[in-house]
Short mmCIF file of C-alpha atoms in Angstrom, two decimals:
data_model
loop_
_atom_site.label_atom_id
_atom_site.label_comp_id
_atom_site.label_asym_id
_atom_site.label_seq_id
_atom_site.Cartn_x
_atom_site.Cartn_y
_atom_site.Cartn_z
CA MET A 1 0.00 0.00 0.00
CA ALA A 2 1.36 3.38 -1.01
CA ALA A 3 2.27 5.78 1.78
CA THR A 4 0.02 8.83 2.24
CA PHE A 5 1.67 11.89 0.75
CA ARG A 6 2.57 14.57 3.29
CA ALA A 7 4.10 17.77 1.96
CA SER A 8 5.99 18.29 5.22
CA GLU A 9 7.69 14.88 4.93
CA HIS A 10 7.89 13.97 1.25
CA GLN A 11 10.04 15.63 -1.37
CA HIS A 12 8.01 17.23 -4.18
CA ILE A 13 8.12 19.99 -6.76
CA ARG A 14 5.92 23.08 -7.12
CA TYR A 15 5.34 25.36 -10.07
CA ASN A 16 5.76 29.13 -9.98
CA PRO A 17 3.30 30.47 -12.58
CA LEU A 18 4.49 34.06 -12.10
CA GLN A 19 8.10 33.41 -13.13
CA ASP A 20 7.55 30.16 -15.05
CA GLU A 21 9.89 27.97 -13.02
CA TRP A 22 9.83 25.04 -10.61
CA VAL A 23 11.04 24.70 -7.03
CA LEU A 24 11.97 21.47 -5.24
CA VAL A 25 10.54 21.24 -1.70
CA SER A 26 12.70 19.09 0.60
CA ALA A 27 11.21 19.68 4.05
CA HIS A 28 12.81 16.52 5.45
CA ARG A 29 16.18 18.30 5.28
CA MET A 30 15.25 20.36 8.35
CA LYS A 31 15.56 17.18 10.45
CA ARG A 32 19.27 16.97 9.70
CA PRO A 33 21.67 18.44 12.30
CA TRP A 34 23.48 21.56 11.08
CA GLN A 35 27.29 21.45 11.18
CA GLY A 36 27.95 24.01 8.47
CA GLN A 37 28.52 27.75 8.27
CA VAL A 38 27.37 29.83 11.25
CA GLU A 39 27.21 33.58 10.65
CA PRO A 40 28.62 36.00 13.24
CA GLN A 41 26.12 37.54 15.63
CA LEU A 42 24.77 40.87 14.43
CA LEU A 43 25.72 44.01 16.31
CA LYS A 44 23.33 44.52 19.19
CA THR A 45 23.33 48.26 18.61
CA VAL A 46 24.08 50.50 15.66
CA PRO A 47 25.25 54.05 16.40
CA ARG A 48 22.32 56.44 16.05
CA HIS A 49 24.53 58.94 14.23
CA ASP A 50 27.98 58.41 12.78
CA PRO A 51 29.59 61.57 11.40
CA LEU A 52 31.71 59.39 9.12
CA ASN A 53 28.70 57.58 7.64
CA PRO A 54 27.89 59.29 4.32
CA LEU A 55 24.18 58.45 4.69
CA CYS A 56 23.83 60.23 8.05
CA PRO A 57 22.50 63.81 8.02
CA GLY A 58 25.26 66.36 8.57
CA ALA A 59 28.05 64.05 7.45
CA THR A 60 30.38 65.13 4.70
CA ARG A 61 31.46 62.91 1.84
CA ALA A 62 35.01 62.49 0.65
CA ASN A 63 34.16 64.73 -2.32
CA GLY A 64 32.95 67.48 0.04
CA GLU A 65 29.27 67.09 -0.89
CA ASP A 66 26.45 66.77 1.62
CA PRO A 67 24.91 63.30 1.90
CA VAL A 68 21.35 62.43 1.08
CA THR A 69 18.80 63.48 3.68
CA THR A 70 15.83 61.53 4.94
CA LEU A 71 13.57 60.46 2.09
CA SER A 72 15.59 62.37 -0.45
CA SER A 73 16.60 60.68 -3.68
CA GLU A 74 20.22 61.16 -4.63
CA PRO A 75 21.15 60.37 -8.22
CA LYS A 76 24.33 58.41 -8.89
CA PRO A 77 24.11 58.09 -12.59
CA PRO A 78 20.72 59.51 -13.64
CA GLU A 79 19.06 56.11 -13.43
CA ASP A 80 20.34 55.12 -9.95
CA LYS A 81 19.09 56.71 -6.71
CA VAL A 82 19.60 56.11 -3.00
CA MET A 83 16.71 56.88 -0.65
CA CYS A 84 17.19 57.11 3.13
CA PHE A 85 14.24 56.09 5.31
CA HIS A 86 15.10 57.86 8.56
CA PRO A 87 17.74 60.30 9.92
CA TRP A 88 18.80 57.79 12.60
CA SER A 89 20.92 54.79 11.67
CA ASP A 90 19.45 52.53 14.38
CA VAL A 91 15.82 52.91 13.28
CA THR A 92 14.87 50.32 10.67
CA LEU A 93 11.45 50.13 9.05
CA PRO A 94 9.82 47.89 11.72
CA LEU A 95 10.93 50.37 14.39
CA MET A 96 9.54 53.38 12.52
CA SER A 97 6.06 54.74 13.15
CA VAL A 98 3.26 54.03 10.68
CA PRO A 99 3.22 57.71 9.52
CA GLU A 100 6.99 57.52 8.92
CA ILE A 101 6.56 54.37 6.82
CA ARG A 102 3.70 56.06 4.96
CA ALA A 103 6.17 58.83 4.02
CA VAL A 104 8.48 56.17 2.56
CA ILE A 105 5.61 54.76 0.49
CA ASP A 106 4.76 58.24 -0.80
CA ALA A 107 8.41 58.73 -1.78
CA TRP A 108 8.39 55.37 -3.60
CA ALA A 109 5.31 56.42 -5.53
CA SER A 110 6.82 59.81 -6.41
CA VAL A 111 10.11 58.38 -7.65
CA THR A 112 8.20 55.81 -9.72
CA ASP A 113 6.28 58.66 -11.33
CA GLU A 114 9.41 60.73 -11.87
CA LEU A 115 11.62 58.04 -13.41
CA GLY A 116 8.72 56.18 -15.01
CA ALA A 117 8.10 59.15 -17.28
CA GLN A 118 11.37 58.34 -19.03
CA TYR A 119 12.29 54.72 -18.33
CA PRO A 120 10.31 51.52 -19.03
CA TRP A 121 11.39 49.86 -15.78
CA VAL A 122 11.80 51.41 -12.32
CA GLN A 123 13.12 48.95 -9.75
CA ILE A 124 12.76 49.91 -6.10
CA PHE A 125 14.63 47.53 -3.80
CA GLU A 126 16.06 47.29 -0.31
CA ASN A 127 18.95 45.09 0.77
CA LYS A 128 18.77 44.90 4.55
CA GLY A 129 21.70 43.54 6.50
CA ALA A 130 25.29 42.64 5.69
CA MET A 131 24.16 39.08 4.95
CA MET A 132 22.33 40.45 1.91
CA GLY A 133 25.25 42.55 0.74
CA CYS A 134 24.22 45.82 2.36
CA SER A 135 27.39 47.87 2.81
CA ASN A 136 25.88 50.61 4.99
CA PRO A 137 23.72 49.98 8.10
CA HIS A 138 21.80 53.25 7.74
CA PRO A 139 18.19 52.36 6.72
CA HIS A 140 17.87 53.01 3.00
CA CYS A 141 16.78 51.58 -0.32
CA GLN A 142 17.88 51.99 -3.91
CA VAL A 143 15.99 52.86 -7.08
CA TRP A 144 17.36 51.77 -10.44
CA ALA A 145 15.70 52.78 -13.68
CA SER A 146 16.61 51.02 -16.92
CA SER A 147 15.94 51.57 -20.61
CA PHE A 148 15.03 47.89 -20.98
CA LEU A 149 12.88 45.31 -19.20
CA PRO A 150 15.18 43.14 -17.02
CA ASP A 151 15.01 39.33 -17.13
CA ILE A 152 12.73 38.65 -14.13
CA PRO A 153 10.19 41.38 -15.00
CA GLN A 154 10.24 40.02 -18.57
CA ARG A 155 9.27 36.57 -17.29
CA GLU A 156 6.55 38.08 -15.12
CA GLU A 157 5.34 40.10 -18.12
CA ARG A 158 5.05 36.97 -20.28
CA SER A 159 3.41 34.85 -17.59
CA GLN A 160 0.84 37.48 -16.62
CA GLN A 161 0.09 38.28 -20.25
CA THR A 162 -0.42 34.60 -21.09
CA TYR A 163 -2.68 34.00 -18.09
CA HIS A 164 -4.74 37.11 -18.82
CA SER A 165 -5.22 36.17 -22.48
CA GLN A 166 -6.41 32.69 -21.46
CA HIS A 167 -8.57 33.57 -18.45
CA GLY A 168 -9.41 37.26 -18.81
CA LYS A 169 -8.20 38.03 -15.27
CA PRO A 170 -4.88 39.21 -13.78
CA LEU A 171 -2.93 36.17 -12.56
CA LEU A 172 -1.91 37.63 -9.18
CA LEU A 173 -5.34 39.07 -8.46
CA GLU A 174 -6.87 35.64 -9.00
CA TYR A 175 -4.07 33.97 -7.03
CA GLY A 176 -4.65 36.31 -4.08
CA HIS A 177 -8.35 35.42 -4.08
CA GLN A 178 -7.52 31.71 -3.99
CA GLU A 179 -5.10 32.14 -1.10
CA LEU A 180 -7.74 34.06 0.87
CA LEU A 181 -10.02 31.05 0.52
CA ARG A 182 -7.36 28.48 1.42
CA LYS A 183 -5.88 30.54 4.31
CA GLU A 184 -3.01 28.07 4.98
CA ARG A 185 -0.30 30.30 3.49
CA LEU A 186 -1.63 33.65 4.73
CA VAL A 187 0.54 35.66 7.11
CA LEU A 188 -1.40 38.94 7.38
CA THR A 189 -4.62 40.33 5.92
CA SER A 190 -6.07 43.83 6.10
CA GLU A 191 -8.75 45.87 4.42
CA HIS A 192 -6.58 46.54 1.36
CA TRP A 193 -3.62 44.11 1.50
CA ILE A 194 -2.66 40.44 1.69
CA VAL A 195 0.69 39.05 2.87
CA LEU A 196 1.35 35.38 2.16
CA VAL A 197 4.10 32.83 1.72
CA PRO A 198 3.62 31.90 -1.94
CA PHE A 199 2.92 28.29 -2.88
CA TRP A 200 6.14 28.39 -4.93
CA ALA A 201 8.36 30.22 -2.39
CA VAL A 202 12.09 29.52 -2.72
CA TRP A 203 13.59 31.34 0.28
CA PRO A 204 12.67 29.94 3.73
CA PHE A 205 10.40 32.78 4.92
CA GLN A 206 9.77 34.46 1.57
CA THR A 207 6.57 36.51 1.35
CA LEU A 208 4.48 38.14 -1.34
CA LEU A 209 2.65 41.41 -0.64
CA LEU A 210 -0.48 41.99 -2.77
CA PRO A 211 -3.19 44.65 -2.94
CA ARG A 212 -6.73 43.25 -2.79
CA ARG A 213 -7.93 45.31 -5.75
CA HIS A 214 -6.47 45.53 -9.24
CA VAL A 215 -3.55 48.03 -9.11
CA LEU A 216 -0.88 48.41 -11.80
CA ARG A 217 1.71 50.68 -10.14
CA LEU A 218 2.59 52.29 -6.79
CA PRO A 219 1.43 55.82 -7.73
CA GLU A 220 -2.13 54.48 -8.25
CA LEU A 221 -2.54 53.55 -4.58
CA THR A 222 -5.19 55.61 -2.79
CA PRO A 223 -4.41 57.43 0.49
CA ALA A 224 -6.31 54.73 2.39
CA GLU A 225 -4.34 51.97 0.65
CA ARG A 226 -1.06 53.72 1.44
CA ASP A 227 -1.98 54.10 5.12
CA ASP A 228 -2.97 50.44 5.27
CA LEU A 229 0.21 49.37 3.47
CA ALA A 230 2.33 51.24 6.03
CA SER A 231 0.58 49.40 8.84
CA VAL A 232 0.91 46.00 7.14
CA MET A 233 4.59 46.55 6.36
CA LYS A 234 5.30 47.42 9.99
CA LYS A 235 3.51 44.26 11.16
CA LEU A 236 5.25 42.00 8.64
CA LEU A 237 8.73 43.36 9.32
CA THR A 238 8.12 43.18 13.07
CA LYS A 239 7.21 39.50 12.68
CA TYR A 240 10.39 38.98 10.69
CA ASP A 241 12.52 40.53 13.45
CA ASN A 242 10.63 38.57 16.12
CA LEU A 243 11.19 35.20 14.39
CA PHE A 244 14.79 34.90 15.59
CA GLU A 245 14.92 38.08 17.70
CA THR A 246 17.32 39.80 15.36
CA SER A 247 17.28 42.59 12.81
CA PHE A 248 16.05 40.25 10.08
CA PRO A 249 18.02 40.50 6.82
CA TYR A 250 16.26 40.39 3.46
CA SER A 251 16.17 41.69 -0.07
CA MET A 252 12.82 43.13 -1.11
CA GLY A 253 11.50 44.96 -4.12
CA TRP A 254 8.40 46.21 -5.90
CA HIS A 255 7.20 44.96 -9.27
CA GLY A 256 4.54 46.86 -11.19
CA ALA A 257 3.50 47.36 -14.77
CA PRO A 258 6.21 48.74 -17.08
CA THR A 259 6.42 52.53 -17.37
CA GLY A 260 7.90 55.04 -19.81
CA LEU A 261 6.89 54.35 -23.38
CA GLN A 262 5.00 51.31 -22.09
CA THR A 263 2.58 53.48 -20.12
CA GLY A 264 0.18 53.75 -23.03
CA ALA A 265 0.35 50.03 -23.74
CA THR A 266 -2.24 47.65 -22.40
CA CYS A 267 -0.97 46.49 -19.00
CA ASP A 268 -4.20 45.20 -17.50
CA HIS A 269 -2.58 41.79 -17.02
CA TRP A 270 -0.22 43.27 -14.40
CA GLN A 271 -0.82 43.38 -10.67
CA LEU A 272 1.38 45.45 -8.36
CA HIS A 273 3.25 43.31 -5.82
CA ALA A 274 6.29 43.24 -3.54
CA HIS A 275 8.67 40.31 -3.03
CA TYR A 276 10.49 39.75 0.28
CA TYR A 277 13.42 37.32 0.12
CA PRO A 278 14.97 36.67 3.58
CA PRO A 279 17.89 34.20 3.82
CA LEU A 280 17.67 33.03 7.46
CA LEU A 281 16.61 29.40 7.85
CA ARG A 282 17.23 27.87 11.28
CA SER A 283 18.31 30.77 13.50
CA ALA A 284 19.73 34.28 13.49
CA THR A 285 23.10 32.80 12.51
CA VAL A 286 22.18 29.94 10.16
CA ARG A 287 21.10 30.93 6.66
CA LYS A 288 19.90 29.18 3.54
CA PHE A 289 22.62 28.64 0.94
CA MET A 290 21.71 28.53 -2.75
CA VAL A 291 24.57 26.29 -3.86
CA GLY A 292 25.19 22.90 -5.44
CA TYR A 293 21.88 21.53 -6.65
CA GLU A 294 20.26 24.97 -6.52
CA MET A 295 22.95 26.49 -8.71
CA LEU A 296 23.26 23.58 -11.13
CA ALA A 297 19.75 22.15 -11.35
CA GLN A 298 16.85 24.08 -9.78
CA ALA A 299 15.78 26.03 -6.73
CA GLN A 300 15.15 24.06 -3.53
CA ARG A 301 13.63 24.97 -0.18
CA ASP A 302 13.99 23.28 3.20
CA LEU A 303 10.58 23.70 4.83
CA THR A 304 7.16 23.93 3.26
CA PRO A 305 5.58 27.31 2.56
CA GLU A 306 2.72 26.25 4.82
CA GLN A 307 5.11 25.63 7.72
CA ALA A 308 6.77 29.00 7.15
CA ALA A 309 3.43 30.82 7.04
CA GLU A 310 2.24 29.14 10.22
CA ARG A 311 5.37 30.23 12.09
CA LEU A 312 5.11 33.82 10.85
CA ARG A 313 1.37 34.02 11.60
CA ALA A 314 1.91 32.95 15.20
CA LEU A 315 4.47 35.66 15.94
CA PRO A 316 3.44 38.79 17.87
CA GLU A 317 3.04 42.16 16.15
CA VAL A 318 4.87 44.00 18.93
CA HIS A 319 8.60 44.23 18.25
CA TYR A 320 10.71 42.15 20.61
CA CYS A 321 12.92 45.17 21.43
CA LEU A 322 9.89 47.17 22.57
CA ALA A 323 8.49 44.21 24.48
CA GLN A 324 11.84 43.82 26.27
CA LYS A 325 11.88 47.51 27.20
CA ASP A 326 8.34 47.22 28.59
CA LYS A 327 9.43 44.26 30.73
CA GLU A 328 12.43 46.17 32.03
CA THR A 329 10.28 49.21 32.82
CA ALA A 330 7.75 47.04 34.65
CA ALA A 331 10.54 45.37 36.66
CA ILE A 332 11.89 48.75 37.77
CA ALA A 333 8.42 49.95 38.73
#
């Protein structure tokens, strides 16, 4: 008699319809003891202001120019900008207030409008943490605009276009509706937004952030949707930090319909979304490595998306640093 299939125990593959690729799920690997690379512990504190840090307000660069200021966009070449989130280096997005995060969202929308008038692709992304290649601890993101559609957006363009031509609906809008019904991969839901671990997730605690209604690009978000997004982002990133009680590293970015000369083209098959790709797997010091089979054959993950979503859902929405301060205050009182 054949054994009953259990996704959490049996190796299997899953299809990613958005990027037209497969991922191998090998959840049994989590039962193996880890004797490999252990990352150094992150700094417990980051200096609030470092006069030598070129992203801190008031610092001076080697070329004598002033650095970028909070929520300003500094061009490198014309198509490359750096945007600082906050004047303090020790305040990351989950530690910012909802109005402060809302200001970041407004800046994202503005820079998309500004660069999108000229370029067909505007890529907003944040690399958080040295583990993800971030060379400066000051909270910031980057905005690159290109005169071409990069590889991954091209795949998403083809997949969404194909699905829309066959079904008459945006792929990600329909996918979000299905996940709301299934519930097993949901992490957060609100009036205007859904956060889930996608069925095809590659990174251990990868999430997909989707608006509930059909939206093509960031500038189209209403004030209410922007307020709600700020709240949802704070909750998600707080859960991330709470998972291993560390400043959780990740790479994230927004994907929306092409801009520039593409603005007049039919883009109804697109749905605005954000990808979060965090590398941590077992602890604050043990990460997922994309090597060997992943590099030479196909992507592989080490726990099921359902297991990841369940763990994230169960985490509190109060940041562990704030909870610790409350405990210390109560003990003194």
